[in-house]
Amino acid sequence: EVRYRYEFVDQDGPAPVTQDANASTARVNLGYKTGVYQGFQALIEGQVVQHIGGRFFNDSINGKTTYPAVTDPDVTVLNEFWLSNNSLPETVVKVGRQKINIDNQRYIGTSNWRQNDQTFDAVNIVNTSIKGLELNYAYLWNVNRIQGPEFTTGRLNSETHIAHAAYKAADWLTATAYGYWMDFDNSASLSNQTYGVRLTGNTPLCENTTFIYEAEGAWQIDNGSNPSKYNAWYFHVVPGVKAYGASLKGGVEYLAGNGTMGFQTPLATLHAFNGWADKFLTTPANGLLDFYGVASYQFSNINKYVDGIELVAAYHKFNGDKTGDFGSEIDLSLGKTFKLSEDMFFKSIDFTLKYANYEADDAPYTDTQKAWAQIGLKF
């Protein structure tokens, strides 16, 4: 896989930020997965991320702090290296460095939007022996973060347990229960334990129109060596409809805060939540209340060049848990994937254009505009 991206950031401070960021980066993933033999299978994959041209951005390790952050440092890493076995009935055991994405990746994800994947050194066990029920347990002893191994906490020494059960009762209901016990030796303030439930589903309203929804609630407290003693609630409700290639969703996401510590999701795919400008990658101490709406449309039955183009527009209004006006944001994107014929060298090529405009209110947040142009090739 090859992916090139140009990212532009115009951010009004805070000091020492005084310049616009212009980041031109490319990543190459090259790997090999074996077939299955005696129940065993293996995969090895390397990843290289390299800037192209000048380093006019703060990549988290280059010291260019007068530029806004674009967290895509140059790295050459062993991205995945795992061995799996499916000898036990309806069970897969995978050991080694791997990608783990759970549910909507609000707690555990690979952060694939950034050029360097977040991967996990882990043992991961998935069982599907009961119809409709998926049971997942994982133990993570190391987290390889997007900042790369040269960053101070680019690797988290972890004692993290994941317990996750999802039961699909019908199309209109998948019920999930989970517990996450995270403990990080070299980043103790991120250690937490979280217990939650999640409901998702869809049901037809009439011909060509479908109701969709997500509803989730969780409770979090400190864990392990975290010096902060706290407890916090999380709620997320998203109803919506799909019809004729379009979808419309309105949601509210609530992450509580007590003025010292907010509800944390340190291993999430954070770019997917609370606006693409990435102003709330860490939940504010006063918590976060995100009211948002998302509209999307995918073209079809026009011609082969237009069919499959997806337009997305989103609006967010941010507030603190009890006090604070954190501003608003508009996000826009256009994307399309071209599936290529079997005799072509590449399997697919995808194009993405994105834009985010965040307007701040209370300090320390500052007005920020971001724009991206991306092209990806898969072999």
Tab-separated table of C-alpha atoms in Angstrom:
chain	number	residue	atom	x	y	z
A	1	GLU	CA	0.000	0.000	0.000
A	2	VAL	CA	1.249	3.494	-0.894
A	3	ARG	CA	-0.383	6.677	0.405
A	4	TYR	CA	0.590	10.293	-0.254
A	5	ARG	CA	-0.928	13.245	1.618
A	6	TYR	CA	-0.572	17.011	1.661
A	7	GLU	CA	-1.807	18.706	4.849
A	8	PHE	CA	-2.153	22.457	5.435
A	9	VAL	CA	-2.790	24.005	8.862
A	10	ASP	CA	-3.535	27.669	9.629
A	11	GLN	CA	-3.670	28.032	13.415
A	12	ASP	CA	-3.892	31.264	15.436
A	13	GLY	CA	-1.402	30.396	18.174
A	14	PRO	CA	-1.045	29.764	21.025
A	15	ALA	CA	2.617	30.735	21.346
A	16	PRO	CA	5.063	29.668	20.043
A	17	VAL	CA	2.960	28.865	16.930
A	18	THR	CA	3.433	31.716	14.430
A	19	GLN	CA	3.558	30.024	11.012
A	20	ASP	CA	1.292	27.918	8.817
A	21	ALA	CA	2.098	24.238	8.466
A	22	ASN	CA	2.635	22.625	5.060
A	23	ALA	CA	3.234	18.899	5.352
A	24	SER	CA	3.913	16.672	2.369
A	25	THR	CA	4.286	13.048	3.462
A	26	ALA	CA	4.126	9.556	2.019
A	27	ARG	CA	3.847	6.141	3.596
A	28	VAL	CA	4.581	2.714	2.176
A	29	ASN	CA	3.338	-0.527	3.746
A	30	LEU	CA	4.893	-3.747	2.490
A	31	GLY	CA	3.923	-7.062	3.995
A	32	TYR	CA	3.392	-10.765	3.458
A	33	LYS	CA	0.695	-13.022	4.925
A	34	THR	CA	1.065	-16.794	4.733
A	35	GLY	CA	-1.671	-19.280	4.009
A	36	VAL	CA	-3.117	-21.423	6.804
A	37	TYR	CA	-1.149	-24.567	7.709
A	38	GLN	CA	-2.169	-26.900	10.558
A	39	GLY	CA	-4.280	-24.054	11.913
A	40	PHE	CA	-1.391	-21.575	11.910
A	41	GLN	CA	-1.029	-18.366	9.922
A	42	ALA	CA	1.524	-15.533	10.103
A	43	LEU	CA	1.921	-11.979	8.850
A	44	ILE	CA	4.846	-9.573	8.708
A	45	GLU	CA	4.552	-5.960	7.544
A	46	GLY	CA	6.937	-3.024	7.515
A	47	GLN	CA	5.934	0.631	7.317
A	48	VAL	CA	7.958	3.624	6.144
A	49	VAL	CA	6.756	7.221	6.539
A	50	GLN	CA	8.829	9.959	4.884
A	51	HIS	CA	8.337	13.703	4.442
A	52	ILE	CA	8.793	15.086	0.926
A	53	GLY	CA	10.391	18.517	0.525
A	54	GLY	CA	10.849	20.911	3.423
A	55	ARG	CA	9.782	20.191	6.999
A	56	PHE	CA	7.403	23.096	7.425
A	57	PHE	CA	5.438	21.460	10.231
A	58	ASN	CA	5.851	20.171	13.791
A	59	ASP	CA	5.923	16.390	13.462
A	60	SER	CA	6.212	15.921	17.278
A	61	ILE	CA	9.958	15.105	17.275
A	62	ASN	CA	11.633	17.632	14.921
A	63	GLY	CA	11.497	20.573	17.349
A	64	LYS	CA	9.755	22.922	14.870
A	65	THR	CA	7.371	24.313	17.495
A	66	THR	CA	6.636	27.561	15.627
A	67	TYR	CA	4.561	25.440	13.238
A	68	PRO	CA	1.260	23.731	14.133
A	69	ALA	CA	1.366	20.004	14.809
A	70	VAL	CA	1.065	17.517	11.955
A	71	THR	CA	1.875	14.263	13.721
A	72	ASP	CA	3.455	12.369	10.832
A	73	PRO	CA	7.150	11.945	11.720
A	74	ASP	CA	9.601	10.048	9.545
A	75	VAL	CA	9.646	6.447	10.763
A	76	THR	CA	10.733	3.021	9.598
A	77	VAL	CA	9.015	0.442	11.778
A	78	LEU	CA	7.925	-3.159	12.007
A	79	ASN	CA	4.225	-2.424	11.750
A	80	GLU	CA	2.820	-5.937	12.211
A	81	PHE	CA	4.388	-9.277	13.075
A	82	TRP	CA	1.988	-11.901	14.378
A	83	LEU	CA	1.205	-15.595	14.501
A	84	SER	CA	-2.372	-16.885	14.735
A	85	ASN	CA	-3.953	-20.260	15.370
A	86	ASN	CA	-7.540	-21.445	14.822
A	87	SER	CA	-7.227	-25.014	16.131
A	88	LEU	CA	-9.715	-24.467	18.958
A	89	PRO	CA	-13.354	-24.634	17.764
A	90	GLU	CA	-14.640	-21.261	16.516
A	91	THR	CA	-11.671	-19.531	18.142
A	92	VAL	CA	-8.758	-17.497	16.770
A	93	VAL	CA	-5.730	-16.753	18.945
A	94	LYS	CA	-3.341	-14.122	17.609
A	95	VAL	CA	-0.031	-13.259	19.304
A	96	GLY	CA	2.401	-10.491	18.376
A	97	ARG	CA	2.342	-6.981	16.945
A	98	GLN	CA	-1.060	-6.425	15.387
A	99	LYS	CA	-3.850	-4.021	14.516
A	100	ILE	CA	-6.885	-4.103	16.811
A	101	ASN	CA	-10.063	-2.163	16.002
A	102	ILE	CA	-13.018	-2.575	18.359
A	103	ASP	CA	-16.541	-1.272	17.622
A	104	ASN	CA	-16.327	2.306	16.316
A	105	GLN	CA	-12.735	2.595	17.632
A	106	ARG	CA	-13.741	5.017	20.414
A	107	TYR	CA	-11.541	3.092	22.851
A	108	ILE	CA	-9.264	0.841	20.797
A	109	GLY	CA	-8.160	1.596	17.219
A	110	THR	CA	-5.262	1.890	14.781
A	111	SER	CA	-5.610	5.647	14.074
A	112	ASN	CA	-5.313	4.887	10.368
A	113	TRP	CA	-5.854	8.544	9.421
A	114	ARG	CA	-2.333	9.369	10.559
A	115	GLN	CA	0.475	8.049	8.390
A	116	ASN	CA	2.019	5.871	11.130
A	117	ASP	CA	-0.432	3.267	12.400
A	118	GLN	CA	-1.040	2.684	16.083
A	119	THR	CA	-0.387	-1.005	16.675
A	120	PHE	CA	-0.406	-3.267	19.709
A	121	ASP	CA	1.963	-5.928	21.009
A	122	ALA	CA	-0.688	-8.255	22.323
A	123	VAL	CA	-2.379	-11.598	22.599
A	124	ASN	CA	-5.883	-11.375	21.164
A	125	ILE	CA	-8.501	-14.152	21.466
A	126	VAL	CA	-11.810	-14.093	19.571
A	127	ASN	CA	-14.496	-16.762	20.037
A	128	THR	CA	-17.688	-17.104	17.950
A	129	SER	CA	-18.894	-20.542	19.057
A	130	ILE	CA	-22.349	-19.238	20.088
A	131	LYS	CA	-24.437	-18.053	17.156
A	132	GLY	CA	-24.665	-14.265	17.059
A	133	LEU	CA	-22.232	-13.811	19.964
A	134	GLU	CA	-18.624	-12.666	19.614
A	135	LEU	CA	-16.396	-12.808	22.685
A	136	ASN	CA	-13.062	-10.989	22.638
A	137	TYR	CA	-10.286	-10.901	25.218
A	138	ALA	CA	-6.923	-9.214	24.669
A	139	TYR	CA	-3.875	-8.409	26.767
A	140	LEU	CA	-1.707	-5.511	25.552
A	141	TRP	CA	1.858	-5.240	26.884
A	142	ASN	CA	3.032	-2.486	24.539
A	143	VAL	CA	1.349	0.239	22.452
A	144	ASN	CA	3.200	1.584	19.399
A	145	ARG	CA	1.742	5.066	18.991
A	146	ILE	CA	1.468	7.327	15.950
A	147	GLN	CA	4.326	9.589	17.122
A	148	GLY	CA	6.849	6.813	16.513
A	149	PRO	CA	9.504	5.249	18.750
A	150	GLU	CA	11.663	8.420	19.024
A	151	PHE	CA	8.896	10.343	20.800
A	152	THR	CA	9.060	10.361	24.613
A	153	THR	CA	5.897	8.303	24.980
A	154	GLY	CA	5.819	6.909	21.440
A	155	ARG	CA	5.685	3.496	23.058
A	156	LEU	CA	3.483	2.885	26.077
A	157	ASN	CA	4.583	0.146	28.443
A	158	SER	CA	1.208	-1.375	29.100
A	159	GLU	CA	-0.635	-3.794	31.312
A	160	THR	CA	-3.980	-3.491	29.567
A	161	HIS	CA	-6.821	-6.010	29.606
A	162	ILE	CA	-9.707	-5.872	27.116
A	163	ALA	CA	-12.943	-7.802	27.641
A	164	HIS	CA	-15.634	-7.342	24.991
A	165	ALA	CA	-18.845	-9.214	24.188
A	166	ALA	CA	-21.177	-8.375	21.293
A	167	TYR	CA	-24.461	-10.158	20.601
A	168	LYS	CA	-26.410	-9.562	17.390
A	169	ALA	CA	-30.023	-10.330	18.261
A	170	ALA	CA	-31.354	-8.956	14.964
A	171	ASP	CA	-30.600	-6.262	12.390
A	172	TRP	CA	-32.256	-3.738	14.675
A	173	LEU	CA	-30.171	-4.662	17.746
A	174	THR	CA	-26.578	-5.522	18.449
A	175	ALA	CA	-25.906	-5.308	22.187
A	176	THR	CA	-22.343	-4.929	23.441
A	177	ALA	CA	-20.827	-4.948	26.922
A	178	TYR	CA	-17.177	-4.175	27.615
A	179	GLY	CA	-14.546	-3.586	30.247
A	180	TYR	CA	-11.139	-1.980	29.648
A	181	TRP	CA	-8.416	-1.976	32.312
A	182	MET	CA	-5.547	0.235	31.114
A	183	ASP	CA	-2.319	0.759	33.063
A	184	PHE	CA	0.727	2.486	31.552
A	185	ASP	CA	4.059	2.521	33.379
A	186	ASN	CA	5.510	5.457	31.435
A	187	SER	CA	2.316	7.526	31.151
A	188	ALA	CA	0.503	6.932	34.423
A	189	SER	CA	-1.976	9.801	33.975
A	190	LEU	CA	-3.603	7.861	31.110
A	191	SER	CA	-4.294	4.768	33.238
A	192	ASN	CA	-8.008	4.072	33.670
A	193	GLN	CA	-10.653	1.392	33.991
A	194	THR	CA	-13.859	1.703	31.989
A	195	TYR	CA	-17.112	-0.291	31.959
A	196	GLY	CA	-19.802	0.275	29.365
A	197	VAL	CA	-22.655	-0.896	27.155
A	198	ARG	CA	-23.394	-0.093	23.524
A	199	LEU	CA	-26.495	-0.632	21.360
A	200	THR	CA	-26.541	-0.321	17.559
A	201	GLY	CA	-28.873	-1.328	14.761
A	202	ASN	CA	-31.042	-0.409	11.825
A	203	THR	CA	-34.626	-1.023	10.757
A	204	PRO	CA	-36.625	-0.123	7.632
A	205	LEU	CA	-39.083	2.771	7.993
A	206	CYS	CA	-40.508	2.394	4.499
A	207	GLU	CA	-39.273	1.437	1.066
A	208	ASN	CA	-35.718	2.801	0.492
A	209	THR	CA	-35.609	4.474	3.939
A	210	THR	CA	-33.838	3.016	6.965
A	211	PHE	CA	-33.575	4.208	10.556
A	212	ILE	CA	-30.097	3.802	12.091
A	213	TYR	CA	-28.871	4.430	15.602
A	214	GLU	CA	-26.053	4.160	18.131
A	215	ALA	CA	-26.488	4.509	21.900
A	216	GLU	CA	-23.676	4.050	24.390
A	217	GLY	CA	-22.932	4.702	28.036
A	218	ALA	CA	-19.841	4.084	30.151
A	219	TRP	CA	-18.333	4.804	33.547
A	220	GLN	CA	-14.617	5.383	34.125
A	221	ILE	CA	-12.354	5.595	37.168
A	222	ASP	CA	-8.609	5.846	37.675
A	223	ASN	CA	-6.504	2.698	37.541
A	224	GLY	CA	-3.060	1.464	38.486
A	225	SER	CA	-0.485	4.171	39.108
A	226	ASN	CA	-2.606	7.109	37.919
A	227	PRO	CA	-1.886	9.963	40.383
A	228	SER	CA	-5.365	11.472	39.808
A	229	LYS	CA	-8.307	9.942	41.643
A	230	TYR	CA	-11.463	10.525	39.628
A	231	ASN	CA	-14.630	9.055	38.180
A	232	ALA	CA	-16.419	10.189	35.033
A	233	TRP	CA	-19.392	9.261	32.846
A	234	TYR	CA	-19.618	8.910	29.074
A	235	PHE	CA	-22.753	9.003	26.901
A	236	HIS	CA	-23.162	8.967	23.133
A	237	VAL	CA	-26.498	8.913	21.271
A	238	VAL	CA	-26.729	9.084	17.456
A	239	PRO	CA	-30.060	8.553	15.638
A	240	GLY	CA	-30.219	8.906	11.865
A	241	VAL	CA	-31.836	7.899	8.581
A	242	LYS	CA	-30.545	6.538	5.269
A	243	ALA	CA	-32.416	6.933	1.988
A	244	TYR	CA	-31.500	6.944	-1.729
A	245	GLY	CA	-27.739	7.071	-1.125
A	246	ALA	CA	-27.989	9.845	1.458
A	247	SER	CA	-27.732	9.741	5.237
A	248	LEU	CA	-28.483	12.262	7.955
A	249	LYS	CA	-27.422	11.818	11.589
A	250	GLY	CA	-27.653	14.026	14.653
A	251	GLY	CA	-25.729	13.171	17.775
A	252	VAL	CA	-24.562	14.232	21.189
A	253	GLU	CA	-21.394	12.931	22.823
A	254	TYR	CA	-20.733	13.657	26.485
A	255	LEU	CA	-17.396	13.098	28.216
A	256	ALA	CA	-17.583	14.215	31.841
A	257	GLY	CA	-14.890	16.205	33.637
A	258	ASN	CA	-14.422	17.331	37.238
A	259	GLY	CA	-12.150	20.328	36.635
A	260	THR	CA	-9.023	18.248	37.169
A	261	MET	CA	-9.515	15.201	34.966
A	262	GLY	CA	-11.839	14.327	32.084
A	263	PHE	CA	-13.027	10.993	30.683
A	264	GLN	CA	-10.091	9.637	28.663
A	265	THR	CA	-9.771	7.327	25.637
A	266	PRO	CA	-5.981	7.225	25.055
A	267	LEU	CA	-5.971	4.236	22.649
A	268	ALA	CA	-8.807	5.439	20.412
A	269	THR	CA	-8.789	6.448	16.756
A	270	LEU	CA	-9.248	10.018	17.958
A	271	HIS	CA	-9.464	11.792	14.578
A	272	ALA	CA	-12.881	10.193	14.001
A	273	PHE	CA	-14.435	12.018	16.982
A	274	ASN	CA	-15.080	15.622	18.034
A	275	GLY	CA	-14.150	17.252	14.730
A	276	TRP	CA	-11.410	16.729	12.164
A	277	ALA	CA	-9.429	19.755	13.391
A	278	ASP	CA	-8.315	17.497	16.287
A	279	LYS	CA	-8.729	20.137	18.986
A	280	PHE	CA	-9.964	17.644	21.592
A	281	LEU	CA	-7.638	14.654	21.281
A	282	THR	CA	-7.388	14.815	25.071
A	283	THR	CA	-10.653	15.448	26.898
A	284	PRO	CA	-10.527	18.841	28.677
A	285	ALA	CA	-10.391	18.783	32.476
A	286	ASN	CA	-13.858	20.400	32.465
A	287	GLY	CA	-15.190	17.639	30.214
A	288	LEU	CA	-16.674	17.946	26.729
A	289	LEU	CA	-20.192	18.116	25.308
A	290	ASP	CA	-20.277	17.738	21.522
A	291	PHE	CA	-23.571	18.406	19.718
A	292	TYR	CA	-23.189	17.489	16.048
A	293	GLY	CA	-24.912	16.706	12.792
A	294	VAL	CA	-23.555	14.773	9.797
A	295	ALA	CA	-24.972	14.619	6.273
A	296	SER	CA	-23.551	12.452	3.513
A	297	TYR	CA	-24.445	11.494	-0.045
A	298	GLN	CA	-22.970	8.875	-2.391
A	299	PHE	CA	-23.582	9.297	-6.104
A	300	SER	CA	-24.830	6.343	-8.156
A	301	ASN	CA	-26.268	5.517	-11.593
A	302	ILE	CA	-24.624	8.500	-13.314
A	303	ASN	CA	-21.390	7.219	-14.889
A	304	LYS	CA	-18.317	5.247	-13.837
A	305	TYR	CA	-16.371	8.389	-12.957
A	306	VAL	CA	-19.022	9.975	-10.738
A	307	ASP	CA	-20.589	6.840	-9.225
A	308	GLY	CA	-19.132	6.149	-5.802
A	309	ILE	CA	-18.128	9.727	-5.004
A	310	GLU	CA	-19.118	10.457	-1.414
A	311	LEU	CA	-19.728	13.928	-0.012
A	312	VAL	CA	-19.759	14.464	3.761
A	313	ALA	CA	-20.587	17.616	5.723
A	314	ALA	CA	-20.583	17.893	9.519
A	315	TYR	CA	-21.179	20.598	12.113
A	316	HIS	CA	-20.060	20.472	15.763
A	317	LYS	CA	-20.872	22.715	18.727
A	318	PHE	CA	-18.566	22.202	21.705
A	319	ASN	CA	-19.171	23.036	25.356
A	320	GLY	CA	-17.678	22.057	28.681
A	321	ASP	CA	-19.358	19.601	31.020
A	322	LYS	CA	-20.774	22.284	33.335
A	323	THR	CA	-18.996	25.476	32.225
A	324	GLY	CA	-17.123	26.668	29.164
A	325	ASP	CA	-17.896	27.463	25.523
A	326	PHE	CA	-15.288	25.673	23.413
A	327	GLY	CA	-16.413	26.883	19.975
A	328	SER	CA	-17.741	25.230	16.830
A	329	GLU	CA	-16.480	23.455	13.733
A	330	ILE	CA	-17.485	22.722	10.148
A	331	ASP	CA	-16.027	19.653	8.386
A	332	LEU	CA	-16.284	18.807	4.680
A	333	SER	CA	-14.951	15.924	2.614
A	334	LEU	CA	-15.106	14.438	-0.865
A	335	GLY	CA	-13.767	10.982	-1.662
A	336	LYS	CA	-13.883	8.142	-4.143
A	337	THR	CA	-12.294	4.706	-4.536
A	338	PHE	CA	-11.732	3.300	-8.027
A	339	LYS	CA	-11.684	-0.508	-8.187
A	340	LEU	CA	-9.305	-1.534	-10.949
A	341	SER	CA	-9.484	-4.552	-13.232
A	342	GLU	CA	-7.682	-7.756	-12.256
A	343	ASP	CA	-5.024	-7.327	-14.958
A	344	MET	CA	-3.948	-3.965	-13.524
A	345	PHE	CA	-0.870	-3.644	-11.287
A	346	PHE	CA	-2.915	-1.949	-8.546
A	347	LYS	CA	-6.147	-3.287	-7.020
A	348	SER	CA	-7.576	0.139	-6.261
A	349	ILE	CA	-6.834	3.840	-6.137
A	350	ASP	CA	-8.594	6.278	-3.835
A	351	PHE	CA	-8.761	10.073	-3.672
A	352	THR	CA	-9.735	12.207	-0.678
A	353	LEU	CA	-10.169	15.942	-0.161
A	354	LYS	CA	-10.989	17.209	3.352
A	355	TYR	CA	-11.421	20.542	5.088
A	356	ALA	CA	-11.982	21.538	8.732
A	357	ASN	CA	-12.733	25.021	10.083
A	358	TYR	CA	-12.701	25.349	13.870
A	359	GLU	CA	-13.771	28.659	15.437
A	360	ALA	CA	-12.730	29.017	19.069
A	361	ASP	CA	-14.408	30.800	21.963
A	362	ASP	CA	-12.828	30.191	25.369
A	363	ALA	CA	-9.051	30.019	25.912
A	364	PRO	CA	-6.785	28.126	25.432
A	365	TYR	CA	-8.425	27.090	22.153
A	366	THR	CA	-7.584	29.042	18.995
A	367	ASP	CA	-9.104	29.364	15.517
A	368	THR	CA	-7.788	26.627	13.221
A	369	GLN	CA	-8.272	25.701	9.587
A	370	LYS	CA	-6.984	22.459	8.076
A	371	ALA	CA	-7.069	21.084	4.525
A	372	TRP	CA	-5.945	17.744	3.117
A	373	ALA	CA	-5.429	16.205	-0.314
A	374	GLN	CA	-4.684	12.482	-0.379
A	375	ILE	CA	-4.183	9.683	-2.882
A	376	GLY	CA	-3.750	6.010	-2.030
A	377	LEU	CA	-2.786	2.933	-4.025
A	378	LYS	CA	-3.331	-0.673	-2.978
A	379	PHE	CA	-1.593	-3.603	-4.613
